[in-house]
PDB file of C-alpha atoms in Angstrom:
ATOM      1  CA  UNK A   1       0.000   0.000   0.000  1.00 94.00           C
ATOM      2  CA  UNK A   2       0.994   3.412  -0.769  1.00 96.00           C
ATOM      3  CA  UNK A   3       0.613   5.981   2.001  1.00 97.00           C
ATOM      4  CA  UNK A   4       0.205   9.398   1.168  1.00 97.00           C
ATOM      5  CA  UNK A   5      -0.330  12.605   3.100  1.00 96.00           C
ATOM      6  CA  UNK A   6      -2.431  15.506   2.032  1.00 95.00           C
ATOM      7  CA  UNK A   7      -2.376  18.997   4.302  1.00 93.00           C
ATOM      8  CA  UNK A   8      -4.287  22.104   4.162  1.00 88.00           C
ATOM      9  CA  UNK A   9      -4.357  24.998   6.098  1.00 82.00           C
ATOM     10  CA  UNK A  10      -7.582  23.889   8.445  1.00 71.00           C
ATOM     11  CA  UNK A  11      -6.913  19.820   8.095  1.00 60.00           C
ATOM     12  CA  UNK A  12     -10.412  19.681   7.038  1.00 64.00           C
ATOM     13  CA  UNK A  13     -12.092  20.597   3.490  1.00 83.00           C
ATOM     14  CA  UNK A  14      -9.679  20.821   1.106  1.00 90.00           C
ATOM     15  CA  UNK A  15      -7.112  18.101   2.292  1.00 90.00           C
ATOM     16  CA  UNK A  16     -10.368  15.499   2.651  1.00 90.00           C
ATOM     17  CA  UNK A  17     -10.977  16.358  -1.190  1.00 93.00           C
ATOM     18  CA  UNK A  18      -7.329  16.026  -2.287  1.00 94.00           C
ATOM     19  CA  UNK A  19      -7.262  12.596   0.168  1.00 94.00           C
ATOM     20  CA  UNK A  20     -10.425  11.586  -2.114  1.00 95.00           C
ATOM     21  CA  UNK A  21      -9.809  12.377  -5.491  1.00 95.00           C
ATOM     22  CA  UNK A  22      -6.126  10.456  -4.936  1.00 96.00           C
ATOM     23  CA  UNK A  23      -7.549   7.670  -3.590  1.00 97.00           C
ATOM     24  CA  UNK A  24      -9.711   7.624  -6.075  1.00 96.00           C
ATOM     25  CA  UNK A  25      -7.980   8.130  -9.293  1.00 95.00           C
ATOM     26  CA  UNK A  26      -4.704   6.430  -8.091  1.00 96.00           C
ATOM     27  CA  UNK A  27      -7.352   3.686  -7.610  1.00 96.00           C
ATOM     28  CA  UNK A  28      -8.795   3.198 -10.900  1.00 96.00           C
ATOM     29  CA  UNK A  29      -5.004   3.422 -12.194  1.00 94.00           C
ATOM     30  CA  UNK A  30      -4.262   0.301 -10.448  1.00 95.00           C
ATOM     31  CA  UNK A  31      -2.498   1.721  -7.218  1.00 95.00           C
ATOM     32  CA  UNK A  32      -3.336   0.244  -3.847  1.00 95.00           C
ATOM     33  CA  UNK A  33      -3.201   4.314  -2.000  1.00 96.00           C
ATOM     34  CA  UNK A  34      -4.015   5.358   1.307  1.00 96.00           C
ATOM     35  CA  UNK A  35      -4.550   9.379   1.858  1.00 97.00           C
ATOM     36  CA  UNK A  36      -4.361  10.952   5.095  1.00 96.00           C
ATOM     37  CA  UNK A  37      -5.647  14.539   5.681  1.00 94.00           C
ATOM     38  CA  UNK A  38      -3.855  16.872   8.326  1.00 94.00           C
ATOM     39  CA  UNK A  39      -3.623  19.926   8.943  1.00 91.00           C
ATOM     40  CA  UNK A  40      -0.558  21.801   8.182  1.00 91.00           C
ATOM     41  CA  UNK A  41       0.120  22.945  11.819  1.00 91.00           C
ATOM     42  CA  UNK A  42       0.404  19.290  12.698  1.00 92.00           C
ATOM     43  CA  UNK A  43       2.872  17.758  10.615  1.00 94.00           C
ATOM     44  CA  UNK A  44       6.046  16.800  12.063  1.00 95.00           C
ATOM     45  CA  UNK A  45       8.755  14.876  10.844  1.00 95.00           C
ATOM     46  CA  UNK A  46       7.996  12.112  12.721  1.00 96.00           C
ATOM     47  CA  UNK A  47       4.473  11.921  11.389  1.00 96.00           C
ATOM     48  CA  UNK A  48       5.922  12.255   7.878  1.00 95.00           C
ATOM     49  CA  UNK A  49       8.171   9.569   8.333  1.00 95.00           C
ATOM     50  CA  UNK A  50       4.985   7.130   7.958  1.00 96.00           C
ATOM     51  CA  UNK A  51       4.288   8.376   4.366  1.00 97.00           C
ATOM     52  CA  UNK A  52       5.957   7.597   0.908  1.00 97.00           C
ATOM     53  CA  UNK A  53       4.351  11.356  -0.550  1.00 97.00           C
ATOM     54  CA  UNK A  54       3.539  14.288   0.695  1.00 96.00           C
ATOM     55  CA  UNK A  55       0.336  15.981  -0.818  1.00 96.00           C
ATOM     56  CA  UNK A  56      -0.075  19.810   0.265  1.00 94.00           C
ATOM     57  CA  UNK A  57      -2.611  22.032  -0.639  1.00 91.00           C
ATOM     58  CA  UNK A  58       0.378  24.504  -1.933  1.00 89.00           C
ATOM     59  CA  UNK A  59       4.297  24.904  -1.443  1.00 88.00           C
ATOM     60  CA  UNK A  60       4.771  24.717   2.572  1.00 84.00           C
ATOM     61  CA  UNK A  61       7.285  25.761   4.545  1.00 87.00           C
ATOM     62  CA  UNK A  62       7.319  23.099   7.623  1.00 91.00           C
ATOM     63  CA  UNK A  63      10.399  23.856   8.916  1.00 91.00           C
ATOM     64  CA  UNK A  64      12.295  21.119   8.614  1.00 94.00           C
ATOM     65  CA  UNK A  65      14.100  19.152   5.115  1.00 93.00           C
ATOM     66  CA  UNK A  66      11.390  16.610   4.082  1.00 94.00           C
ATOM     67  CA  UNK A  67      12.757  12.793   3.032  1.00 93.00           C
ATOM     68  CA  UNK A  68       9.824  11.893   0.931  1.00 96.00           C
ATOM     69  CA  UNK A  69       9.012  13.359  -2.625  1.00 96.00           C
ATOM     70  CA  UNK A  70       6.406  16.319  -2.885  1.00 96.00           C
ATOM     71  CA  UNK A  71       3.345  16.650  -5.007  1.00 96.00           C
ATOM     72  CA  UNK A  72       1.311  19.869  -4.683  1.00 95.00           C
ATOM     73  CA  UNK A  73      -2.113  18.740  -5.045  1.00 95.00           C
ATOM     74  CA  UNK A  74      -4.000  22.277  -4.981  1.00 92.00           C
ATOM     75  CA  UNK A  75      -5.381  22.384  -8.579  1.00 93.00           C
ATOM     76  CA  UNK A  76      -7.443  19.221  -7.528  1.00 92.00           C
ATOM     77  CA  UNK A  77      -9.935  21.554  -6.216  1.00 89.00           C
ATOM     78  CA  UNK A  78     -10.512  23.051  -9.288  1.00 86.00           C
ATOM     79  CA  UNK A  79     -12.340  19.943 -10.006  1.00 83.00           C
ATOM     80  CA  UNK A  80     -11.268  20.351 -13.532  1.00 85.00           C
ATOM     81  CA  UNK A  81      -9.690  17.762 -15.291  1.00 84.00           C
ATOM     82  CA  UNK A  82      -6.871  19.348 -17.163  1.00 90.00           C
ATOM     83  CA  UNK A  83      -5.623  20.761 -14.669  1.00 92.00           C
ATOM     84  CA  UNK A  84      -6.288  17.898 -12.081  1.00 94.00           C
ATOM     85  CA  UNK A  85      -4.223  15.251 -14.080  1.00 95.00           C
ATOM     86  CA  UNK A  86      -0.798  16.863 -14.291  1.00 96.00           C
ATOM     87  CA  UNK A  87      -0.953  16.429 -10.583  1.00 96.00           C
ATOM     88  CA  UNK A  88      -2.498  12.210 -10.630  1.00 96.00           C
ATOM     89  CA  UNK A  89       0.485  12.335 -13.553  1.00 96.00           C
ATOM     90  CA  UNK A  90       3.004  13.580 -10.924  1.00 96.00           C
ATOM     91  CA  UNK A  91       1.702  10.680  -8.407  1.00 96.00           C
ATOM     92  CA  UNK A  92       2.089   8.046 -10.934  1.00 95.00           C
ATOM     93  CA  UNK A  93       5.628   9.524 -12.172  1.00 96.00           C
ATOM     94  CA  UNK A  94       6.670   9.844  -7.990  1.00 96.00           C
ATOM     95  CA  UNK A  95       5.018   6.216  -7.246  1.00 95.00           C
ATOM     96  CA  UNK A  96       6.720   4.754 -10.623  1.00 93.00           C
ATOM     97  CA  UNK A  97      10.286   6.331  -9.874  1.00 91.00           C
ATOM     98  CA  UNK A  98      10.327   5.560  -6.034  1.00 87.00           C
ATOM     99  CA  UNK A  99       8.958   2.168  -6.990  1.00 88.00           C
ATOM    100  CA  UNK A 100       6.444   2.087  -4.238  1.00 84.00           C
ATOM    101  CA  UNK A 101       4.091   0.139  -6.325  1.00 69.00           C
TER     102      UNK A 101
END
């Protein structure tokens, strides 16, 4: 399984529809994902050191050097498809390159 973390500024709306559109789409492209939503205030490295990708809402500044690979997942909410796929593209490219599959 591939465990992925989404954040947003509240840890409530928009990282719960990031964490559903992934774990949808990754879904019917044959990935096995699990998304957890956060908020951003929350994240430690610790907590990041359970996930293979990191999903926020927008470039964030956490305050410490992340280990895992980066997808910002923000046009998602758009809820328009060309410019939702460049970021499932970016998933698939991270999961396919880190071989988490």
């Amino acid at each position: 399984m591939i465990k992925i973390l989404a954040a947003c500024g509240a840890g409530v709306n928009s990282s719960h529809q990031i964490k559903e559109a992934i774990e949808t789409q990754m879904s019917e492209r044959g990935y096995d994902v699990h998304c957890d939503a956060v908020m951003v205030k929350d994240i430690t490295e610790e907590l990041v050191s359970r996930y293979d990708i990191f999903t926020p809402i927008a470039k964030t500044d956490l305050g410490f050097d992340l280990t895992i690979p980066v997808v910002e997942a923000g046009p998602i909410l758009y809820r328009i498809p060309t410019m939702s796929e460049p970021v499932f593209t970016a998933l698939e490219h991270v999961i396919k390159e880190n071989q988490l599959n």
